[in-house]
DNA sequence: AGTACCACCTGACGGC
DNA sequence: TGCCGTCAGGTGGTAC
């Protein structure tokens, strides 16, 4: 599920493949995920190079050589694939950028939660979507400032994109698992020390997951990832993983070492 | 402000 | 075997 580390990995992939390639043609296979008319996307990129990319939270932006930006959001099942031969093409491409070097970049998205858009100003776009700062861009002081005065449970707070952009269901569970906090712990009851732990753990989990290229098979055994189902053994304390619903979302935690 | 619930969407999976 | 309900989970909207 593309959250911050996944999208950071897509960005790295894009930077080493499609960047600096000239778009020959753009092919839109479904309008469902298009937030912009296909003609506008085509006129913005055809004949131009992608020269730069930016990520904010779960959103990826590609800049063309005349300062237009293509926005890609991946929903639950989106990813990118750069390929040359048709047999390497992914299964559910929604938009394909064909380059003059004979390669193509497909935006694949089976479930079609996600969108493709165009903007001239990334900062403005981010603000218009009500996104807070990227979770890896806030320092401790900013984090403290933003979380102060919040009420409600810690997990939905971490997942709230207007609080911080980038954390979704899977990594919110991971952060709280490693920070040893119950997902329903009230934010306004946490101590300063606990805030610090949440902040440090959030940074560590996100940075490590980027290092592992968001690949579950590369993740240490002590992570919750890979143990996210009811009844599995807790890889930290020998407890038993439990499933709960927090603000309408399924989540997993260990009742033995994650207390309110 | 926070929470709960719905819709969107597709494919996998379990129950009968 | 095959149908059907449920689940996955990011975002956005609505109601309380």
XYZ file of N, CA and C in Angstrom, chain A:
780
model
N 0.858 -1.193 0.000
C 0.000 0.000 0.000
C 0.883 1.227 0.000
N 0.878 1.936 -1.065
C 1.832 3.040 -1.191
C 1.657 4.141 -0.132
N 2.542 4.108 0.857
C 2.656 5.182 1.829
C 3.994 5.874 1.554
N 4.402 6.749 2.464
C 5.610 7.547 2.215
C 6.819 6.739 1.722
N 7.215 5.659 2.398
C 8.413 4.933 1.953
C 8.252 4.284 0.578
N 7.030 3.845 0.289
C 6.774 3.238 -1.014
C 6.914 4.286 -2.121
N 6.306 5.458 -1.880
C 6.354 6.506 -2.897
C 7.785 7.040 -3.040
N 8.532 7.081 -1.921
C 9.945 7.478 -1.995
C 10.716 6.488 -2.875
N 10.345 5.222 -2.790
C 10.992 4.193 -3.605
C 10.603 4.350 -5.084
N 9.341 4.696 -5.330
C 8.913 4.970 -6.712
C 9.710 6.150 -7.277
N 9.923 7.153 -6.427
C 10.659 8.342 -6.877
C 12.094 7.969 -7.277
N 12.721 7.150 -6.452
C 14.086 6.720 -6.744
C 14.116 5.952 -8.076
N 13.118 5.101 -8.247
C 13.007 4.299 -9.472
C 12.830 5.207 -10.685
N 11.920 6.161 -10.524
C 11.657 7.099 -11.615
C 12.909 7.901 -11.962
N 13.606 8.382 -10.927
C 14.801 9.210 -11.143
C 15.882 8.450 -11.904
N 15.917 7.143 -11.731
C 16.974 6.380 -12.399
C 16.509 5.793 -13.730
N 15.279 6.090 -14.126
C 14.781 5.522 -15.392
C 14.225 6.605 -16.326
N 13.011 7.075 -16.034
C 12.301 7.939 -16.970
C 12.773 9.398 -16.956
N 13.509 9.773 -15.903
C 13.968 11.160 -15.827
C 14.925 11.453 -16.990
N 14.799 12.632 -17.571
C 15.614 13.102 -18.692
C 15.261 12.401 -20.010
N 14.139 11.734 -20.021
C 13.661 11.154 -21.282
C 12.587 12.069 -21.878
N 12.535 12.047 -23.197
C 11.594 12.902 -23.914
C 10.311 12.120 -24.226
N 9.192 12.727 -23.888
C 7.907 12.067 -24.114
C 7.530 12.181 -25.588
N 7.291 11.044 -26.174
C 6.876 10.998 -27.575
C 5.351 11.026 -27.644
N 4.742 10.294 -26.719
C 3.290 10.158 -26.746
C 2.807 9.742 -25.360
N 1.647 10.236 -24.955
C 1.063 9.764 -23.701
C -0.261 9.068 -24.006
N -0.407 7.896 -23.401
C -1.570 7.062 -23.665
C -2.392 6.958 -22.377
N -3.644 7.383 -22.450
C -4.522 7.297 -21.279
C -5.486 6.148 -21.503
N -5.453 5.134 -20.620
C -6.280 3.950 -20.844
C -7.597 3.981 -20.097
N -7.711 4.834 -19.107
C -9.004 5.013 -18.452
C -9.105 6.424 -17.894
N -10.297 6.985 -17.978
C -10.506 8.339 -17.464
C -10.805 8.338 -15.974
N -11.069 7.153 -15.421
C -11.501 7.063 -14.029
C -10.519 7.697 -13.057
N -9.231 7.516 -13.318
C -8.222 8.043 -12.395
C -7.714 9.416 -12.833
N -8.276 9.944 -13.909
C -7.800 11.226 -14.433
C -8.524 12.389 -13.758
N -7.740 13.260 -13.131
C -8.290 14.461 -12.528
C -8.127 15.648 -13.464
N -7.653 15.361 -14.652
C -7.357 16.403 -15.634
C -7.774 15.817 -16.983
N -8.304 16.640 -17.870
C -8.670 16.113 -19.192
C -7.442 15.531 -19.879
N -7.644 14.413 -20.567
C -6.480 13.748 -21.169
C -5.759 14.631 -22.194
N -6.518 15.514 -22.856
C -5.879 16.419 -23.820
C -4.906 17.365 -23.126
N -5.293 17.787 -21.911
C -4.425 18.720 -21.183
C -3.146 18.018 -20.734
N -3.285 16.787 -20.246
C -2.095 16.017 -19.871
C -1.188 15.865 -21.080
N -1.791 15.491 -22.209
C -1.011 15.260 -23.431
C -0.283 16.530 -23.864
N -0.988 17.659 -23.876
C -0.349 18.883 -24.359
C 0.725 19.373 -23.399
N 0.619 18.981 -22.118
C 1.622 19.405 -21.138
C 2.910 18.605 -21.216
N 2.828 17.370 -21.687
C 4.040 16.537 -21.647
C 4.586 16.137 -23.015
N 3.739 16.097 -24.025
C 4.200 15.598 -25.325
C 5.296 16.504 -25.895
N 6.392 15.885 -26.274
C 7.519 16.633 -26.817
C 8.423 17.235 -25.765
N 8.107 16.987 -24.504
C 8.918 17.552 -23.411
C 9.654 16.459 -22.636
N 10.681 16.899 -21.892
C 11.444 15.989 -21.041
C 10.932 16.084 -19.617
N 11.043 14.980 -18.878
C 10.888 15.064 -17.425
C 12.261 15.415 -16.867
N 12.338 16.484 -16.101
C 13.654 16.946 -15.646
C 13.847 16.893 -14.131
N 12.769 16.679 -13.404
C 12.879 16.757 -11.948
C 11.681 16.045 -11.329
N 11.842 15.620 -10.074
C 10.698 15.018 -9.390
C 10.687 15.448 -7.936
N 9.505 15.439 -7.368
C 9.337 15.787 -5.955
C 8.319 14.858 -5.343
N 8.480 14.611 -4.056
C 7.494 13.817 -3.334
C 6.983 14.622 -2.164
N 5.693 14.576 -1.943
C 5.143 15.161 -0.711
C 4.133 14.161 -0.162
N 4.428 13.609 1.005
C 3.555 12.583 1.558
C 3.472 11.418 0.591
N 2.260 11.074 0.204
C 2.071 9.935 -0.702
C 1.930 10.384 -2.148
N 2.201 11.672 -2.409
C 2.041 12.216 -3.754
C 3.399 12.385 -4.421
N 3.457 12.035 -5.704
C 4.684 12.174 -6.480
C 4.440 13.164 -7.615
N 5.397 14.061 -7.833
C 5.269 15.091 -8.868
C 6.444 15.005 -9.831
N 6.157 15.030 -11.129
C 7.212 15.015 -12.149
C 7.183 16.333 -12.889
N 8.343 16.982 -12.949
C 8.410 18.282 -13.613
C 8.875 18.134 -15.046
N 8.234 18.844 -15.938
C 8.678 18.843 -17.331
C 9.650 20.001 -17.545
N 10.267 20.018 -18.704
C 11.258 21.072 -18.983
C 10.620 22.436 -19.238
N 9.293 22.522 -19.193
C 8.700 23.866 -19.229
C 7.836 24.123 -17.987
N 8.279 23.500 -16.889
C 7.760 23.814 -15.544
C 6.290 23.499 -15.327
N 5.830 22.470 -15.988
C 4.528 21.894 -15.636
C 4.830 20.663 -14.802
N 3.897 20.319 -13.933
C 4.108 19.151 -13.080
C 2.990 18.139 -13.278
N 3.364 16.889 -13.438
C 2.390 15.801 -13.464
C 2.331 15.223 -12.057
N 1.135 15.127 -11.504
C 0.972 14.568 -10.163
C 0.485 13.136 -10.278
N 1.140 12.249 -9.539
C 0.700 10.856 -9.488
C 0.386 10.488 -8.041
N -0.808 9.969 -7.840
C -1.150 9.429 -6.526
C -1.506 7.971 -6.736
N -1.063 7.109 -5.807
C -1.086 5.674 -6.084
C -2.201 4.893 -5.409
N -2.985 5.581 -4.569
C -4.082 4.867 -3.909
C -3.555 3.673 -3.158
N -4.204 2.532 -3.338
C -3.799 1.320 -2.618
C -2.907 0.425 -3.433
N -3.062 0.463 -4.725
C -2.441 -0.584 -5.554
C -1.601 -0.014 -6.699
N -1.287 1.282 -6.627
C -0.561 1.887 -7.737
C 0.941 1.638 -7.673
N 1.595 1.646 -8.835
C 3.062 1.581 -8.909
C 3.499 1.997 -10.306
N 4.815 2.139 -10.480
C 5.367 2.544 -11.768
C 6.177 1.409 -12.367
N 6.174 1.342 -13.681
C 7.012 0.342 -14.359
C 7.583 0.956 -15.630
N 8.894 0.896 -15.725
C 9.623 1.394 -16.900
C 10.082 0.183 -17.696
N 9.731 0.124 -18.947
C 10.007 -1.093 -19.713
C 10.130 -0.786 -21.198
N 10.683 -1.737 -21.910
C 10.848 -1.567 -23.349
C 9.976 -2.553 -24.130
N 10.072 -3.817 -23.751
C 9.336 -4.839 -24.499
C 7.927 -4.994 -23.960
N 7.011 -5.184 -24.863
C 5.595 -5.287 -24.514
C 5.339 -6.378 -23.477
N 6.114 -7.460 -23.523
C 5.859 -8.535 -22.548
C 6.262 -8.160 -21.127
N 6.989 -7.052 -20.985
C 7.326 -6.580 -19.645
C 6.290 -5.600 -19.108
N 5.311 -5.274 -19.916
C 4.291 -4.304 -19.504
C 3.505 -4.858 -18.318
N 3.121 -3.991 -17.369
C 2.348 -4.468 -16.216
C 0.907 -4.796 -16.613
N 0.165 -5.336 -15.642
C -1.161 -5.878 -15.946
C -2.296 -4.864 -16.081
N -2.196 -3.778 -15.282
C -3.321 -2.830 -15.268
C -2.856 -1.402 -15.499
N -2.213 -1.141 -16.627
C -1.747 0.228 -16.862
C -2.932 1.170 -17.045
N -2.836 2.367 -16.481
C -3.906 3.363 -16.624
C -3.442 4.545 -17.457
N -2.153 4.880 -17.304
C -1.547 5.926 -18.136
C -0.157 5.430 -18.519
N 0.212 5.585 -19.789
C 1.553 5.185 -20.230
C 2.228 6.345 -20.952
N 3.398 6.712 -20.461
C 4.218 7.714 -21.134
C 5.200 6.962 -22.037
N 5.108 7.193 -23.337
C 6.039 6.564 -24.273
C 7.145 7.562 -24.596
N 8.395 7.112 -24.488
C 9.527 8.012 -24.701
C 10.170 7.784 -26.061
N 10.916 8.803 -26.494
C 11.549 8.704 -27.821
C 12.669 7.668 -27.856
N 13.147 7.224 -26.678
C 14.195 6.193 -26.662
C 13.629 4.783 -26.785
N 12.308 4.695 -26.982
C 11.692 3.379 -27.164
C 11.174 2.749 -25.883
N 11.488 3.379 -24.739
C 10.998 2.871 -23.458
C 9.659 3.514 -23.115
N 8.960 2.896 -22.163
C 7.688 3.432 -21.696
C 7.637 3.408 -20.181
N 6.928 4.367 -19.618
C 6.692 4.392 -18.179
C 5.193 4.234 -17.956
N 4.818 3.118 -17.313
C 3.396 2.877 -17.054
C 3.061 3.239 -15.608
N 1.960 3.932 -15.455
C 1.340 4.123 -14.149
C 0.279 3.034 -14.067
N 0.554 2.025 -13.235
C -0.342 0.872 -13.119
C -1.139 1.023 -11.840
N -2.427 0.681 -11.887
C -3.234 0.782 -10.674
C -4.465 -0.100 -10.790
N -4.315 -1.301 -10.265
C -5.395 -2.273 -10.376
C -6.713 -1.729 -9.819
N -6.701 -1.250 -8.585
C -7.960 -0.885 -7.933
C -8.456 0.521 -8.246
N -7.653 1.265 -8.907
C -8.063 2.594 -9.369
C -8.456 3.581 -8.275
N -7.959 3.346 -7.053
C -8.006 4.423 -6.072
C -6.712 5.158 -6.338
N -6.784 6.373 -6.715
C -5.550 7.059 -7.065
C -5.882 8.023 -8.157
N -4.964 8.909 -8.467
C -5.264 9.891 -9.487
C -4.029 10.402 -10.186
N -4.298 10.938 -11.345
C -3.270 11.591 -12.145
C -3.778 13.009 -12.398
N -2.911 13.973 -12.164
C -3.323 15.373 -12.292
C -2.155 16.180 -12.847
N -2.421 17.440 -13.110
C -1.405 18.343 -13.633
C -1.479 19.625 -12.821
N -0.329 20.207 -12.508
C -0.340 21.483 -11.788
C 0.861 22.318 -12.213
N 0.780 23.610 -11.939
C 1.919 24.485 -12.255
C 2.705 24.842 -11.015
N 2.127 24.523 -9.844
C 2.771 24.935 -8.600
C 2.531 23.865 -7.531
N 3.574 23.128 -7.217
C 3.444 22.001 -6.291
C 3.025 22.462 -4.896
N 3.649 23.537 -4.408
C 3.330 24.006 -3.053
C 1.865 24.412 -2.944
N 1.400 25.077 -3.968
C 0.005 25.491 -4.002
C -0.919 24.271 -4.053
N -0.513 23.303 -4.859
C -1.296 22.071 -4.999
C -1.400 21.346 -3.657
N -0.264 21.219 -2.984
C -0.206 20.550 -1.686
C -1.113 21.265 -0.680
N -1.069 22.584 -0.700
C -1.902 23.366 0.214
C -3.378 23.192 -0.122
N -3.695 23.170 -1.423
C -5.091 23.059 -1.834
C -5.670 21.698 -1.463
N -4.797 20.695 -1.316
C -5.265 19.370 -0.919
C -5.247 19.222 0.597
N -4.981 20.324 1.285
C -5.049 20.328 2.741
C -4.009 19.429 3.400
N -2.864 19.296 2.755
C -1.836 18.416 3.306
C -0.931 19.174 4.258
N -0.601 18.534 5.353
C 0.387 19.077 6.268
C 1.780 18.860 5.700
N 2.811 19.206 6.475
C 4.179 18.985 6.006
C 4.470 17.495 5.850
N 5.394 17.160 4.993
C 5.808 15.784 4.833
C 6.366 15.268 6.165
N 6.022 14.033 6.490
C 6.388 13.475 7.797
C 7.899 13.467 8.025
N 8.700 13.422 6.952
C 10.161 13.423 7.135
C 10.744 14.827 7.080
N 9.897 15.819 6.858
C 10.394 17.197 6.793
C 10.238 17.965 8.098
N 9.545 17.374 9.072
C 9.341 18.119 10.319
C 10.430 17.758 11.337
N 10.963 18.780 11.979
C 11.911 18.508 13.059
C 11.125 18.361 14.366
N 11.855 18.073 15.422
C 11.208 17.794 16.699
C 10.370 18.982 17.191
N 10.891 20.185 17.050
C 10.149 21.372 17.508
C 8.825 21.526 16.760
N 8.886 21.343 15.446
C 7.674 21.469 14.633
C 6.677 20.372 14.974
N 7.203 19.180 15.191
C 6.328 18.058 15.537
C 5.583 18.354 16.834
N 6.339 18.815 17.820
C 5.778 19.135 19.128
C 4.689 20.196 19.004
N 5.007 21.210 18.227
C 4.088 22.321 18.016
C 2.775 21.840 17.385
N 2.922 20.935 16.411
C 1.734 20.487 15.681
C 0.870 19.541 16.500
N 1.497 18.751 17.371
C 0.730 17.728 18.090
C 0.131 18.290 19.376
N 0.674 19.400 19.821
C 0.178 20.020 21.039
C -1.252 20.512 20.825
N -2.101 20.229 21.804
C -3.484 20.691 21.690
C -4.372 19.746 20.903
N -3.785 18.675 20.373
C -4.605 17.676 19.674
C -5.320 16.798 20.694
N -6.477 16.305 20.316
C -7.127 15.310 21.155
C -7.385 14.088 20.283
N -7.976 13.064 20.871
C -8.264 11.868 20.094
C -7.133 10.866 20.189
N -7.270 9.788 19.431
C -6.326 8.674 19.526
C -5.075 8.939 18.688
N -3.980 8.336 19.114
C -2.694 8.574 18.444
C -2.665 8.032 17.014
N -3.288 6.863 16.792
C -3.171 6.284 15.445
C -3.841 7.148 14.365
N -5.126 7.515 14.539
C -5.718 8.392 13.521
C -5.004 9.741 13.392
N -4.376 10.200 14.465
C -3.615 11.452 14.377
C -2.428 11.279 13.427
N -1.691 10.188 13.595
C -0.540 9.943 12.716
C -0.962 9.768 11.260
N -2.167 9.219 11.080
C -2.641 8.959 9.712
C -3.309 10.161 9.067
N -3.574 11.175 9.893
C -4.241 12.361 9.375
C -3.284 13.153 8.472
N -3.578 13.198 7.196
C -2.665 13.811 6.219
C -2.549 15.316 6.379
N -3.495 15.934 7.081
C -3.345 17.374 7.294
C -2.497 17.648 8.541
N -2.320 16.638 9.367
C -1.364 16.743 10.484
C 0.053 16.545 9.942
N 0.296 15.389 9.366
C 1.557 15.097 8.688
C 1.208 14.286 7.452
N 1.879 14.540 6.359
C 1.576 13.827 5.123
C 2.507 12.636 4.956
N 1.938 11.469 4.674
C 2.758 10.330 4.288
C 2.501 9.026 5.009
N 1.936 9.092 6.235
C 1.770 7.866 7.012
C 0.377 7.284 6.769
N 0.323 5.996 6.456
C -0.941 5.303 6.252
C -1.139 4.225 7.301
N -2.059 3.357 7.046
C -2.466 2.354 8.035
C -1.321 1.417 8.451
N -0.586 0.933 7.483
C 0.450 -0.071 7.775
C 1.589 0.515 8.618
N 2.102 1.679 8.232
C 3.233 2.244 8.971
C 2.802 2.927 10.259
N 1.549 3.358 10.358
C 1.063 3.865 11.647
C 1.101 2.727 12.662
N 0.630 1.551 12.256
C 0.709 0.371 13.136
C 2.158 0.052 13.496
N 3.037 0.120 12.498
C 4.453 -0.215 12.725
C 5.095 0.749 13.722
N 4.824 2.027 13.547
C 5.415 3.050 14.427
C 4.947 2.832 15.866
N 3.661 2.598 16.043
C 3.140 2.444 17.403
C 3.598 1.123 18.034
N 3.720 0.117 17.210
C 4.249 -1.174 17.676
C 5.663 -0.985 18.229
N 6.492 -0.264 17.480
C 7.889 -0.064 17.905
C 8.005 0.965 19.022
N 7.058 1.924 19.049
C 7.088 2.937 20.112
C 6.431 2.400 21.384
N 5.869 1.217 21.311
C 5.213 0.560 22.443
C 4.048 1.372 22.986
N 3.216 1.837 22.058
C 2.025 2.592 22.451
C 0.786 1.963 21.842
N -0.287 1.946 22.603
C -1.565 1.441 22.126
C -2.128 2.387 21.056
N -2.668 1.817 19.956
C -3.194 2.676 18.878
C -4.279 3.645 19.348
N -5.008 3.271 20.411
C -6.073 4.139 20.898
C -5.618 5.060 22.028
N -4.352 5.055 22.343
C -3.855 5.946 23.408
C -4.231 7.392 23.072
N -4.764 8.107 24.063
C -5.175 9.498 23.822
C -3.963 10.400 23.711
N -3.953 11.188 22.662
C -2.820 12.088 22.437
C -2.638 13.040 23.624
N -3.764 13.545 24.154
C -3.626 14.545 25.229
C -3.264 13.928 26.586
N -3.111 12.606 26.602
C -2.655 11.985 27.853
C -1.209 11.519 27.762
N -0.599 11.704 26.604
C 0.796 11.254 26.450
C 1.745 12.245 27.131
N 2.821 11.715 27.666
C 3.833 12.565 28.306
C 4.776 13.122 27.243
N 5.538 14.123 27.633
C 6.538 14.680 26.727
C 7.519 13.629 26.247
N 7.844 12.726 27.133
C 8.774 11.651 26.797
C 8.162 10.731 25.727
N 6.853 10.490 25.869
C 6.178 9.617 24.896
C 6.078 10.292 23.520
N 5.822 11.603 23.527
C 5.824 12.342 22.251
C 7.159 12.178 21.539
N 8.212 12.308 22.329
C 9.565 12.204 21.773
C 9.793 10.807 21.192
N 9.306 9.800 21.922
C 9.449 8.429 21.434
C 8.697 8.242 20.121
N 7.481 8.786 20.060
C 6.696 8.668 18.826
C 7.452 9.341 17.681
N 7.957 10.531 17.935
C 8.661 11.273 16.886
C 9.890 10.509 16.397
N 10.713 10.072 17.342
C 11.944 9.343 16.991
C 11.625 8.055 16.236
N 10.613 7.342 16.728
C 10.266 6.063 16.109
C 9.716 6.283 14.708
N 8.890 7.321 14.561
C 8.339 7.645 13.248
C 9.465 7.870 12.242
N 10.424 8.680 12.606
C 11.561 8.959 11.716
C 12.324 7.682 11.387
N 12.594 6.903 12.435
C 13.409 5.705 12.228
C 12.694 4.725 11.306
N 11.397 4.497 11.571
C 10.643 3.534 10.757
C 10.589 4.001 9.303
N 10.283 5.272 9.086
C 10.160 5.765 7.706
C 11.506 5.701 6.984
N 12.563 6.127 7.667
C 13.884 6.121 7.029
C 14.364 4.699 6.744
N 14.147 3.825 7.711
C 14.551 2.427 7.510
C 13.768 1.791 6.370
N 12.472 2.079 6.322
C 11.645 1.475 5.276
C 12.063 1.973 3.892
N 12.523 3.219 3.820
C 13.038 3.718 2.540
C 14.316 2.957 2.190
N 15.169 2.757 3.199
C 16.391 1.990 3.004
C 16.075 0.574 2.506
N 15.031 -0.032 3.045
C 14.620 -1.379 2.619
C 13.794 -1.337 1.337
N 13.680 -0.176 0.750
C 12.891 0.028 -0.467
C 11.460 -0.462 -0.306
N 10.926 -0.239 0.901
C 9.540 -0.590 1.224
C 9.225 -2.048 0.874
N 10.255 -2.871 0.918
C 10.114 -4.273 0.547
C 10.009 -5.118 1.821
N 8.834 -5.709 2.021
C 8.566 -6.446 3.261
C 9.566 -7.573 3.490
N 10.111 -8.123 2.403
C 11.029 -9.252 2.564
C 12.397 -8.806 3.088
N 12.678 -7.491 3.064
C 13.973 -6.994 3.545
C 13.911 -6.507 4.984
N 12.716 -6.533 5.553
C 12.485 -5.930 6.858
C 12.905 -6.877 7.979
N 13.557 -6.355 9.024
C 13.980 -7.204 10.140
C 12.800 -7.953 10.754
N 13.104 -9.079 11.340
C 12.047 -9.912 11.917
C 11.346 -9.233 13.091
N 12.009 -8.278 13.722
C 11.414 -7.639 14.896
C 10.346 -6.610 14.533
N 10.159 -6.380 13.253
C 9.092 -5.470 12.808
C 7.738 -6.177 12.884
N 6.692 -5.348 13.027
C 5.329 -5.888 12.991
C 4.983 -6.380 11.581
N 5.486 -5.641 10.592
C 5.269 -6.009 9.190
C 5.644 -7.475 8.997
N 4.795 -8.237 8.368
C 5.060 -9.656 8.242
C 4.385 -10.464 9.343
N 3.894 -9.745 10.358
C 3.155 -10.413 11.439
C 1.783 -9.784 11.591
N 1.323 -9.106 10.535
C 0.079 -8.365 10.652
C -1.132 -9.258 10.441
N -1.341 -10.184 11.390
C -2.630 -10.872 11.391
C -2.912 -11.421 12.773
N -4.185 -11.477 13.059
C -4.688 -11.908 14.361
C -4.121 -13.271 14.748
N -3.583 -13.342 15.987
C -3.137 -14.632 16.507
C -1.670 -14.946 16.274
N -0.976 -14.128 15.462
C 0.457 -14.390 15.243
C 1.248 -14.041 16.503
N 2.436 -14.636 16.609
C 3.295 -14.321 17.745
C 3.912 -12.944 17.578
N 3.937 -12.177 18.672
C 4.597 -10.878 18.651
C 6.100 -11.091 18.537
N 6.739 -10.499 17.535
C 8.178 -10.720 17.348
C 9.046 -9.953 18.343
N 8.427 -9.253 19.296
C 9.208 -8.498 20.285
C 9.143 -9.110 21.686
N 7.930 -9.555 22.070
C 7.765 -9.879 23.486
C 7.090 -11.222 23.725
N 6.770 -11.952 22.685
C 6.133 -13.243 22.905
C 4.639 -13.163 23.134
N 4.066 -11.954 23.050
C 2.620 -11.799 23.144
C 1.940 -12.284 21.871
N 0.627 -12.041 21.775
C -0.130 -12.482 20.612
C -0.754 -11.275 19.913
N -0.515 -11.157 18.618
C -1.011 -10.005 17.850
C -2.533 -10.034 17.796
N -3.108 -8.855 18.013
C -4.559 -8.714 18.033
C -5.006 -7.724 16.980
N -6.199 -7.986 16.454
C -6.773 -7.065 15.474
C -7.790 -6.165 16.171
N -7.718 -4.875 15.905
C -8.750 -3.973 16.424
C -9.144 -2.977 15.345
N -10.291 -2.335 15.573
C -10.719 -1.268 14.684
C -10.517 0.060 15.393
N -9.806 0.957 14.749
C -9.617 2.304 15.284
C -10.051 3.287 14.208
N -11.000 4.127 14.562
C -11.685 5.025 13.625
C -11.935 4.348 12.272
N -12.608 3.223 12.371
C -13.116 2.557 11.188
C -12.089 1.799 10.356
N -10.864 1.688 10.859
C -9.782 1.042 10.120
C -9.279 -0.172 10.864
N -9.031 -1.246 10.154
C -8.463 -2.430 10.793
C -7.004 -2.167 11.132
N -6.604 -2.567 12.319
C -5.215 -2.386 12.706
C -4.758 -3.561 13.537
N -3.436 -3.697 13.690
C -2.874 -4.807 14.436
C -1.921 -4.265 15.492
N -1.933 -4.900 16.663
C -1.025 -4.468 17.726
C -0.828 -5.618 18.696
N 0.120 -5.434 19.608
C 0.384 -6.447 20.618
C -0.069 -5.927 21.975
N -1.135 -6.496 22.540
C -1.665 -5.982 23.805
C -0.672 -6.125 24.960
N 0.314 -7.016 24.810
C 1.259 -7.214 25.913
C 2.277 -6.091 26.054
N 2.687 -5.485 24.944
C 3.692 -4.418 25.105
C 3.240 -3.062 24.564
N 1.974 -2.969 24.121
C 1.455 -1.666 23.681
C 0.294 -1.281 24.587
N 0.589 -0.428 25.555
C -0.430 -0.060 26.536
C -0.914 1.362 26.282
N -2.138 1.614 26.725
C -2.677 2.972 26.633
C -1.970 3.896 27.628
